mmCIF file of C-alpha atoms in Angstrom:
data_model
loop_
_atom_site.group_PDB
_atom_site.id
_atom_site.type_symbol
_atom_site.label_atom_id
_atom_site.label_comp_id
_atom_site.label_asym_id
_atom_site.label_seq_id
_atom_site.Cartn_x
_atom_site.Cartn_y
_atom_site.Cartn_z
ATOM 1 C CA UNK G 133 61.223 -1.484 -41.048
ATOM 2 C CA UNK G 134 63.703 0.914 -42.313
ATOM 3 C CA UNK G 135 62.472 4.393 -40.505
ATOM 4 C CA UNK G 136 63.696 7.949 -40.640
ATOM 5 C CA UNK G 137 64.167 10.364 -37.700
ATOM 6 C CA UNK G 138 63.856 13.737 -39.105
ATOM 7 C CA UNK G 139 65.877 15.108 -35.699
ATOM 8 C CA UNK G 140 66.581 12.085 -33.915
ATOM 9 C CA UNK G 141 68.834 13.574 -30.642
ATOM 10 C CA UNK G 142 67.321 15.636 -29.207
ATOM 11 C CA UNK G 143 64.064 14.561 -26.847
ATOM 12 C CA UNK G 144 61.294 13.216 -28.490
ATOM 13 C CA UNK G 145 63.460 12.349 -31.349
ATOM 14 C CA UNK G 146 65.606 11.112 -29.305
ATOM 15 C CA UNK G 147 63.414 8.120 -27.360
ATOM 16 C CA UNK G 148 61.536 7.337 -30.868
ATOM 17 C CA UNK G 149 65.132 6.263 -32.042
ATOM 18 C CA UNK G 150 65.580 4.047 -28.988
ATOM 19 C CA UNK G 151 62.332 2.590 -29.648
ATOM 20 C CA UNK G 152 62.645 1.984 -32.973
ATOM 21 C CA UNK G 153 65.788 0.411 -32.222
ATOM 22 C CA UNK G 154 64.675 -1.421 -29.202
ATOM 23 C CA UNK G 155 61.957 -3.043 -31.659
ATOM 24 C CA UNK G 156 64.559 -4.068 -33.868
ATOM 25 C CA UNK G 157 64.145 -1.666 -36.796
ATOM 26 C CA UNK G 158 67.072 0.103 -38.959
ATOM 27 C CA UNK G 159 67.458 3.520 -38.595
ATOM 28 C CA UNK G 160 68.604 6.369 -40.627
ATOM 29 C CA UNK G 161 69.142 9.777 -38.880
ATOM 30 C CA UNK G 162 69.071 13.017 -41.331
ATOM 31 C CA UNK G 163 70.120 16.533 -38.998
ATOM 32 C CA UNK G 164 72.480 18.746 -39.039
ATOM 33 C CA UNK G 165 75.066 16.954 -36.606
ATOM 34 C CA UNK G 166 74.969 19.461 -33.833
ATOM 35 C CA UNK G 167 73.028 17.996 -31.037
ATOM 36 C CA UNK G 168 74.865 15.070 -29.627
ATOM 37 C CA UNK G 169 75.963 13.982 -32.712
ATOM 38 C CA UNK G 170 78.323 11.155 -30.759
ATOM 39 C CA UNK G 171 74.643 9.660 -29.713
ATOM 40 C CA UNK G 172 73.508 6.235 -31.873
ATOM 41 C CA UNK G 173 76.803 5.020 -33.731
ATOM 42 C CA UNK G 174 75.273 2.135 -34.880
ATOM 43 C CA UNK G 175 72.219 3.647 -37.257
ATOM 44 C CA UNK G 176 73.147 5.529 -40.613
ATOM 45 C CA UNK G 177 73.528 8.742 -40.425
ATOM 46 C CA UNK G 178 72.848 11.621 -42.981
ATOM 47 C CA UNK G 179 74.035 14.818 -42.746
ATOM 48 C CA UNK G 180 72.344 17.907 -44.097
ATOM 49 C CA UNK G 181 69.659 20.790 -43.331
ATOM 50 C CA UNK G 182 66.403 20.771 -43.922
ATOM 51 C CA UNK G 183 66.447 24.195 -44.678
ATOM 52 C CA UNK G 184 68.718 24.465 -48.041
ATOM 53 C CA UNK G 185 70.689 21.422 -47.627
ATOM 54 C CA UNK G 186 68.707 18.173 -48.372
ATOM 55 C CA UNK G 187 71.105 16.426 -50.749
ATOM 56 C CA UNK G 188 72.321 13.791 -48.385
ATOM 57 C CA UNK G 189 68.228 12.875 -48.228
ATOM 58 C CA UNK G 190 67.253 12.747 -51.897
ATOM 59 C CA UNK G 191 65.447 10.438 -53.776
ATOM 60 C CA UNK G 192 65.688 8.146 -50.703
ATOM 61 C CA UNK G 193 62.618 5.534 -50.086
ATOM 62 C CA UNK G 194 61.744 4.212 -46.410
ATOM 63 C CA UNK G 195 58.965 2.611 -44.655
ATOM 64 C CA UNK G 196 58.150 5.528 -42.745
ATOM 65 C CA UNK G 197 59.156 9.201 -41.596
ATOM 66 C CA UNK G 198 59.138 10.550 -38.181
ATOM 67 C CA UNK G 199 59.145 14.409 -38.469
ATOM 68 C CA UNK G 200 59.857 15.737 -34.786
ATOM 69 C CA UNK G 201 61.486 18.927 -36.285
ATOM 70 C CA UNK G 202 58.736 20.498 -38.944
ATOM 71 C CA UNK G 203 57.994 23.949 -37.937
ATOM 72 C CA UNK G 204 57.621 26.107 -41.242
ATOM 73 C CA UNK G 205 55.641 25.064 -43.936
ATOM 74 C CA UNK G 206 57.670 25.315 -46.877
ATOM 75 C CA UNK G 207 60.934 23.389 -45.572
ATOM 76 C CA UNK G 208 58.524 20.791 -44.467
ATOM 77 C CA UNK G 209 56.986 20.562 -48.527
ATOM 78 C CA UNK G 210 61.030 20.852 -49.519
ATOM 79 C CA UNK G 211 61.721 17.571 -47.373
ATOM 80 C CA UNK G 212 59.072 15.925 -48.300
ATOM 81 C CA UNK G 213 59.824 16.646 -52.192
ATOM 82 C CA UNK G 214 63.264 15.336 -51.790
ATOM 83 C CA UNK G 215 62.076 12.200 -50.660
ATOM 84 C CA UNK G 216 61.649 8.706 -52.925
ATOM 85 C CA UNK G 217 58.965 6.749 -51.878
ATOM 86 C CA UNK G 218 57.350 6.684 -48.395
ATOM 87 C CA UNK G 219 55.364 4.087 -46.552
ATOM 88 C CA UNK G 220 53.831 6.031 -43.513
ATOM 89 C CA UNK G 221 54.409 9.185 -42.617
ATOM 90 C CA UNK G 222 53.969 10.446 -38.766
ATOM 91 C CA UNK G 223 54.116 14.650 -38.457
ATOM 92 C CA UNK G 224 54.552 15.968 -34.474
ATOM 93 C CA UNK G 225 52.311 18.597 -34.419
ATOM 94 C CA UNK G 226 50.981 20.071 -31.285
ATOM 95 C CA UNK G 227 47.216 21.140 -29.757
ATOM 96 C CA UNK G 228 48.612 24.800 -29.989
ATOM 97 C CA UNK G 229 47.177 24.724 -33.498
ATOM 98 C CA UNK G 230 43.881 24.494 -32.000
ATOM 99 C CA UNK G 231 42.033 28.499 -32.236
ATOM 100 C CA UNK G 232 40.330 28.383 -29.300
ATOM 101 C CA UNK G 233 41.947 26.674 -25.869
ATOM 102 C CA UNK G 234 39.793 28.188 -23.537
ATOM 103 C CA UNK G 235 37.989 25.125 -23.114
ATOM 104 C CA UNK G 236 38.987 21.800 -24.050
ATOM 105 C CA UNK G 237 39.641 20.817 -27.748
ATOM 106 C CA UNK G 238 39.106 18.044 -29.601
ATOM 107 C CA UNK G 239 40.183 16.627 -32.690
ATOM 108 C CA UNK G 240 37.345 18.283 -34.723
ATOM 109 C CA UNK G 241 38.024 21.722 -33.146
ATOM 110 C CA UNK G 242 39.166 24.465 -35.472
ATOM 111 C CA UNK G 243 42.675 25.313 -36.031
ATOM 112 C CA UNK G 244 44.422 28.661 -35.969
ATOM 113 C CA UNK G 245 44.954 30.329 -39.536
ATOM 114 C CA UNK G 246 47.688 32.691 -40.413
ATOM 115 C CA UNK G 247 46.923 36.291 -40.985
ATOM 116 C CA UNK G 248 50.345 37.678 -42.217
ATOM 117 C CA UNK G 249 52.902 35.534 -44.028
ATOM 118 C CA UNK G 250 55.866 34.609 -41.834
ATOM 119 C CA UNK G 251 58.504 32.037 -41.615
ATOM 120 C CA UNK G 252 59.103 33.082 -37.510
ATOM 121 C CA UNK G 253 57.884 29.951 -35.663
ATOM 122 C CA UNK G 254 58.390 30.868 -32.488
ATOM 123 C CA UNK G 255 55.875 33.744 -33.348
ATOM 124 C CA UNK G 256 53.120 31.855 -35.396
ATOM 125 C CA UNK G 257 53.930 28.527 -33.554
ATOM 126 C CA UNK G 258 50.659 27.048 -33.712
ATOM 127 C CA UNK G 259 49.483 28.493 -37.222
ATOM 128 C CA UNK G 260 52.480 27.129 -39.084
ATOM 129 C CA UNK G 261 51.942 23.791 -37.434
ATOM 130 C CA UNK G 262 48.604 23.805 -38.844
ATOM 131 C CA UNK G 263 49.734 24.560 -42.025
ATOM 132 C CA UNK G 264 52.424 22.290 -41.922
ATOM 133 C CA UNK G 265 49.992 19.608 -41.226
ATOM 134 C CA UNK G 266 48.062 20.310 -44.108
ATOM 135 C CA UNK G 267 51.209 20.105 -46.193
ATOM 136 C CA UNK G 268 51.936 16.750 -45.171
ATOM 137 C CA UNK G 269 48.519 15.527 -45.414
ATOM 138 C CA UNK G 270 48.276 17.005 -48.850
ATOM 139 C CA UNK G 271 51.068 14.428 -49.895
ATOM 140 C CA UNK G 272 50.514 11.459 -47.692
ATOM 141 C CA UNK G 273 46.795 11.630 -46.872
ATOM 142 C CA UNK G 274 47.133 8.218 -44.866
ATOM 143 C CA UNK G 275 49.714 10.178 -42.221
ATOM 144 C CA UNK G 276 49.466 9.937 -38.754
ATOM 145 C CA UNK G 277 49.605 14.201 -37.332
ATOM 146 C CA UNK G 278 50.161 13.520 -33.511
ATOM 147 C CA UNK G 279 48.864 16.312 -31.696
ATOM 148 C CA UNK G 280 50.852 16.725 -28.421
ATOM 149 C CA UNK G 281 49.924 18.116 -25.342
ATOM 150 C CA UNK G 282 52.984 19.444 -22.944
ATOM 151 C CA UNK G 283 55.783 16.610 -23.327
ATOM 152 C CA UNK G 284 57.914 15.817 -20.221
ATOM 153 C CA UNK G 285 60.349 13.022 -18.824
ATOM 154 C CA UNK G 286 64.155 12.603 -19.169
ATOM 155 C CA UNK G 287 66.263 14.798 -22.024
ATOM 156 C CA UNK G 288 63.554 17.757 -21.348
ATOM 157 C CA UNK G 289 65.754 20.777 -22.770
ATOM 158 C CA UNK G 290 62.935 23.048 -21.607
ATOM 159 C CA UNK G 291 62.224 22.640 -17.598
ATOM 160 C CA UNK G 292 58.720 22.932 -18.093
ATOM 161 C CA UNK G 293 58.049 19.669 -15.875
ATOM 162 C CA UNK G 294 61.231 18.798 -14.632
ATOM 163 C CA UNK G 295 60.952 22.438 -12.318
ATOM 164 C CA UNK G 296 58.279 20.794 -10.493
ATOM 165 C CA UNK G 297 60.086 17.443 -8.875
ATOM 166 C CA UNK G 298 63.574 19.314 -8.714
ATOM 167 C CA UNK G 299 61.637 21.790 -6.684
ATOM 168 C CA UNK G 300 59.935 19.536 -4.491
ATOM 169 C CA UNK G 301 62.532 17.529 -4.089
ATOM 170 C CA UNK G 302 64.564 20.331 -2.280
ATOM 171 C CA UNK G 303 61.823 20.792 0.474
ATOM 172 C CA UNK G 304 61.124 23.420 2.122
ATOM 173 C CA UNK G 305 57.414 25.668 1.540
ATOM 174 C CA UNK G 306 56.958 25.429 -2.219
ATOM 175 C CA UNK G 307 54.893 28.229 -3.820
ATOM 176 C CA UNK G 308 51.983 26.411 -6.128
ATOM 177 C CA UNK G 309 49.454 28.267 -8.189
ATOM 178 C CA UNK G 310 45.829 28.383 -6.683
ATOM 179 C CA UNK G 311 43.606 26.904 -7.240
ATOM 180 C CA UNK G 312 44.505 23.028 -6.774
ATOM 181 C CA UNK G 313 41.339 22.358 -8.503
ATOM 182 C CA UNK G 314 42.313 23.262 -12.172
ATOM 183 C CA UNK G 315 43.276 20.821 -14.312
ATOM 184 C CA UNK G 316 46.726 19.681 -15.160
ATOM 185 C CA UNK G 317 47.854 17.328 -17.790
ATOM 186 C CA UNK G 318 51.109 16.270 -19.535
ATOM 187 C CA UNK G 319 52.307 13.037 -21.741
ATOM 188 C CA UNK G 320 55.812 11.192 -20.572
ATOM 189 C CA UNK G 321 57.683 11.499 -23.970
ATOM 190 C CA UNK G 322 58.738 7.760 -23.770
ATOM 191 C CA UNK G 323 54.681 6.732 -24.267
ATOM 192 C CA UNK G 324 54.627 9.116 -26.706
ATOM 193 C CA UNK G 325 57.562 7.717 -28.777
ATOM 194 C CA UNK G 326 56.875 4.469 -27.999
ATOM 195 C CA UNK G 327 53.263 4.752 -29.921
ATOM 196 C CA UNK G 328 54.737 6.770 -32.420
ATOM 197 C CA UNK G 329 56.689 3.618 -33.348
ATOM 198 C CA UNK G 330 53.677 1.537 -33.075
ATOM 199 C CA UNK G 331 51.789 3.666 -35.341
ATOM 200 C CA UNK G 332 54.398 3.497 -37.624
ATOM 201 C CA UNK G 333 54.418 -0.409 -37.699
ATOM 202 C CA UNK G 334 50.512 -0.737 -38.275
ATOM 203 C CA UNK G 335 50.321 2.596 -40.241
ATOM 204 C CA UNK G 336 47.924 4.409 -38.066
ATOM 205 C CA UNK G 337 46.537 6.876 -40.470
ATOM 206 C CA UNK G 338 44.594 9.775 -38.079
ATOM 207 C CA UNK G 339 45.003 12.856 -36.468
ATOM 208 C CA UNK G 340 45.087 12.465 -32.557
ATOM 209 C CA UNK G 341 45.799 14.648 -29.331
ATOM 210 C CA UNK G 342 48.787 12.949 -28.076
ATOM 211 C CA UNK G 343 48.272 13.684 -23.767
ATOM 212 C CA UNK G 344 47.101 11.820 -21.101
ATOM 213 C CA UNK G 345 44.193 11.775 -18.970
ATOM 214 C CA UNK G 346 43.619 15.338 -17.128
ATOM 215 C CA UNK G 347 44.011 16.019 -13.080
ATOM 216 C CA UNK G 348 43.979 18.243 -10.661
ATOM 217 C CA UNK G 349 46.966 20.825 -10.307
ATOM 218 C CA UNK G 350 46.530 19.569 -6.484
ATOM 219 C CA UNK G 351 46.517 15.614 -7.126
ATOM 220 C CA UNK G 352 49.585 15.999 -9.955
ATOM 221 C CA UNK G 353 52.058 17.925 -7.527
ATOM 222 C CA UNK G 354 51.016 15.624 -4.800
ATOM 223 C CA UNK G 355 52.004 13.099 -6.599
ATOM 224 C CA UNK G 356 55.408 14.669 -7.856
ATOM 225 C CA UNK G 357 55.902 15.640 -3.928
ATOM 226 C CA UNK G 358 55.524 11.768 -3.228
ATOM 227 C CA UNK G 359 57.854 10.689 -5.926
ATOM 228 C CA UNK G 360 60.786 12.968 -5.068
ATOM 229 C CA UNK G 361 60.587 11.944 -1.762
ATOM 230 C CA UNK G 362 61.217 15.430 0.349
ATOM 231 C CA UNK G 363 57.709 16.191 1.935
ATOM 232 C CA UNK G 364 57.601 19.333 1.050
ATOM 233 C CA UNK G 365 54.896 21.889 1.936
ATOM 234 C CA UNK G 366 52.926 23.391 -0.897
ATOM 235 C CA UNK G 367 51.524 26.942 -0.224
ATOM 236 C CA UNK G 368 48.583 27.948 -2.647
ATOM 237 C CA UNK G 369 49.059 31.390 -3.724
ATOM 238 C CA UNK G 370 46.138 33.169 -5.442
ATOM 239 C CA UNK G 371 46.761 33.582 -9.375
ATOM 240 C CA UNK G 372 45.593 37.362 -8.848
ATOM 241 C CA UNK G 373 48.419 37.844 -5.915
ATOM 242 C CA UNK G 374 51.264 36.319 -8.415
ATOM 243 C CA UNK G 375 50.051 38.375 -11.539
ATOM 244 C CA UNK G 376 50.299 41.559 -9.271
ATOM 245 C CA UNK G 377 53.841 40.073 -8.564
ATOM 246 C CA UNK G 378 55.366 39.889 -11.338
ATOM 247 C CA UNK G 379 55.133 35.785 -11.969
ATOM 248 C CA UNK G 380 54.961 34.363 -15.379
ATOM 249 C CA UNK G 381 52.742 31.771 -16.113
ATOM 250 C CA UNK G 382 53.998 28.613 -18.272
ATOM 251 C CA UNK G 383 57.547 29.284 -18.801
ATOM 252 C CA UNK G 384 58.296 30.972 -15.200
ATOM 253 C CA UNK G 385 56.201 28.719 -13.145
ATOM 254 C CA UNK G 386 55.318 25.681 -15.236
ATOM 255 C CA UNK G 387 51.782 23.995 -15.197
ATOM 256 C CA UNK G 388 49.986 27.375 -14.278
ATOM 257 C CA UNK G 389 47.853 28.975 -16.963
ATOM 258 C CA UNK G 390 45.698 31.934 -16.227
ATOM 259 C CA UNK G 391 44.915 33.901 -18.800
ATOM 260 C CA UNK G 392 41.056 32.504 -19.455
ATOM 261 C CA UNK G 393 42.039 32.241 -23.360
ATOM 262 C CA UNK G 394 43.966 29.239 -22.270
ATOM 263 C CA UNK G 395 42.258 27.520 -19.367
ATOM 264 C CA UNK G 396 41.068 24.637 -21.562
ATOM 265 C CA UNK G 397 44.859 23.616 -22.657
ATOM 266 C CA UNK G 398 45.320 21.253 -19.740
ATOM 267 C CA UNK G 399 42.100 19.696 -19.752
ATOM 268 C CA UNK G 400 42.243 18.210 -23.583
ATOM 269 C CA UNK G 401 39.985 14.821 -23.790
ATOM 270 C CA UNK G 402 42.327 11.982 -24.807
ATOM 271 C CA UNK G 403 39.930 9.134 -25.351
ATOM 272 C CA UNK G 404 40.760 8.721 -29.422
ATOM 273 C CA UNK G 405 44.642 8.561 -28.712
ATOM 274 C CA UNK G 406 44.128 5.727 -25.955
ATOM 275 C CA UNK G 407 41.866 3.879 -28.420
ATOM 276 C CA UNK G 408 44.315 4.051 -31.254
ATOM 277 C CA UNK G 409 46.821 2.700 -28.841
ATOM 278 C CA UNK G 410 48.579 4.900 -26.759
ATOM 279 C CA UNK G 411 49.789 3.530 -23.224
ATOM 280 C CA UNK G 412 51.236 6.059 -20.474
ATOM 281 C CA UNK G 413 53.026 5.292 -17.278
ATOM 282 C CA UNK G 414 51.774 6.864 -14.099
ATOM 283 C CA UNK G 415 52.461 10.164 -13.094
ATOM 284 C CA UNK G 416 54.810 8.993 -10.152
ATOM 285 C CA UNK G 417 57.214 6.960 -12.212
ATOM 286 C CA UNK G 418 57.630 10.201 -14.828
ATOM 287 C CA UNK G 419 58.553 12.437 -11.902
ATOM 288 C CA UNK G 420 60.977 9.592 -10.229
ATOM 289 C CA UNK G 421 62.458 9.143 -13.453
ATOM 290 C CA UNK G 422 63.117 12.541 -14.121
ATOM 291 C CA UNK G 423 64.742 13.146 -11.133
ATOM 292 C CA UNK G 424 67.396 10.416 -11.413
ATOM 293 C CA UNK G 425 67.981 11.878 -14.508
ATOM 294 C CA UNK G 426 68.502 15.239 -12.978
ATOM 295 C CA UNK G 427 70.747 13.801 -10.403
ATOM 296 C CA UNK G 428 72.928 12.148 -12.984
ATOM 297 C CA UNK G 429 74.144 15.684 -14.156
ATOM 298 C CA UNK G 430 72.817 15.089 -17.551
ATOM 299 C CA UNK G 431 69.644 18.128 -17.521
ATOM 300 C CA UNK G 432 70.725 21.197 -18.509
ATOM 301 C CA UNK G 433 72.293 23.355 -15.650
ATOM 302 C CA UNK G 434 70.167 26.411 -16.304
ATOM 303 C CA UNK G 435 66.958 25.583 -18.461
ATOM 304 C CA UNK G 436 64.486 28.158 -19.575
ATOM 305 C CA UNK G 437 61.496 27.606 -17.679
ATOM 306 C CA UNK G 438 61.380 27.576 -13.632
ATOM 307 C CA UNK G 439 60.618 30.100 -10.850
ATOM 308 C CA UNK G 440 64.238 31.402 -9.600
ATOM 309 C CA UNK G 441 64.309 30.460 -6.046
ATOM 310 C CA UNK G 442 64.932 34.214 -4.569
ATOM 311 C CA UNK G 443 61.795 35.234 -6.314
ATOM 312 C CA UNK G 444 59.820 32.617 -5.411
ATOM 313 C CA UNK G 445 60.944 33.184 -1.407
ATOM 314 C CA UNK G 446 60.240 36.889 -1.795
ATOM 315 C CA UNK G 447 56.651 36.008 -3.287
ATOM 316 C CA UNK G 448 55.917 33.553 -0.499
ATOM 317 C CA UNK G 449 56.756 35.966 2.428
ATOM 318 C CA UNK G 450 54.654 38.406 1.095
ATOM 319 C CA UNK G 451 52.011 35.661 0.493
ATOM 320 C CA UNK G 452 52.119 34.741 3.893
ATOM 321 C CA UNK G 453 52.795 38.158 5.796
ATOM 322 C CA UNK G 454 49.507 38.886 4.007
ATOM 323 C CA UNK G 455 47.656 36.430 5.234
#
């Protein structure tokens, strides 16, 4: 198949190209060249911006499109205008379009809608998903709109997971969020590319939550602790006792959402995805995996998300000097 990466070296983007190429397809790049842009020398490469600059991908036909990089509605219409003809057409979206998260959506569930026109992402993220969606399903209503839960593994730019075994892995008492009975879920990004190729070769046309099956908070670190090998301790802190200490949830210390409005995030059912075909590895091998990653100097030295380790000392002896 001749496939386009909309993106393509980055993380997600990245593993569908070495998927598609592992399975023996050609493959055409179209970014800006800014990420890594030494990355795939062997697969054509077009240079442009989806925002303003989409000569290099006019009137071009493939067998399919992988968008990993739609975020605003109209650049995701412009791209698709400026393409020739298209066989299948698979949009990453994400289950933050869904409008209520407080318990677990399905695919059914109702999405967010926009209230006031804007082109910020970052500050309508899941409404202008949803709206892209519809945009692409407007012109291709045989795509595949992946729904993604929170996407982990090697090339991670965020830290969201990779915190968690990096942490562990250093020993020591580790501050986790009580209660180890909420649920936790993720989806290793190389499942997730690797049926986003699939669906691309048998032109899966649906609209699927892209995670894997839910656990405990206390079973998933567990098994992180296991795979990186240290022993170290976990010490349940009460969400109250980290919210009166300044702690972030999500971004500052990954995996824990408290805020009620969100509780059902983590716990999404994933029985469609796994009966239109998508595989995942266990738990363990994501978090080894990771980690040799990390230790080969190739994650990013200070990413966004994690607990700083001062704080997270300071919060723990006040934890336990309390108790």
């Amino acid at each position: 198949m001749r496939i386009l990466v909309l993106g393509g070296t980055q993380f997600l983007g990245r593993h569908v190209v070495e998927h598609a190429l592992g399975a023996g397809h050609d493959v055409t790049l179209f970014n800006r060249g800014r990420t890594r842009p030494e990355l795939f020398p062997e697969v054509e490469r077009l240079r442009g911006d989806r925002d303003g600059d989409l000569d290099a991908l006019r009137g071009r036909d493939f067998d399919a499109v992988v968008d990993t990089s739609g975020y605003v509605p109209r650049i995701v219409r412009e791209t698709i205008e400026a393409l020739g003809d298209v066989g299948h057409y698979t949009f990453v979206s994400s289950i933050s379009v869904y409008a209520d998260v407080s318990t677990p959506p399905d695919e059914s569930s109702a999405r967010l809608v926009l209230q006031e026109p804007t082109e910020e992402w970052r500050e309508a993220y899941g409404e202008l998903k949803a709206q892209c969606e519809d945009v692409v399903c407007e012109r291709y209503p045989d795509a595949f709109v992946v729904r993604p839960g929170l996407i982990v593994g090697p090339w991670d730019p965020t830290g969201r997971f990779t915190y968690w075994p990096t942490r562990l892995a250093e020993g020591g008492r580790v501050l986790a969020p009580a209660p180890p009975d909420a649920p936790a879920q993720v989806i290793d990004v190389r499942d997730l590319a690797a049926w986003i190729v699939r669906a691309a070769e048998v032109r899966l046309d649906a609209t699927l939550n892209a995670v894997d099956r839910p656990t405990t908070r206390g079973a998933f670190l567990d098994t992180v602790n296991r795979a990186a090998g240290a022993d170290a301790e976990l010490v349940w802190v009460d969400p109250e006792f980290l919210v009166e200490h300044d702690v972030g949830e999500w971004m500052e210390l990954p995996l824990w959402l408290h805020a009620p409005e969100y509780r059902g995030m983590l716990a999404v059912d994933p029985t469609a995805a796994f009966a239109a075909g998508l595989e995942t590895r266990p738990l363990e091998e994501t978090a080894h995996d990771t980690l040799e990653w990390v230790h080969r100097g190739e994650a990013p030295p200070d990413p966004p998300a994690g607990l700083a380790r001062e704080k997270e000392t300071l919060v723990l002896d006040a934890w336990l000097s309390k108790e």
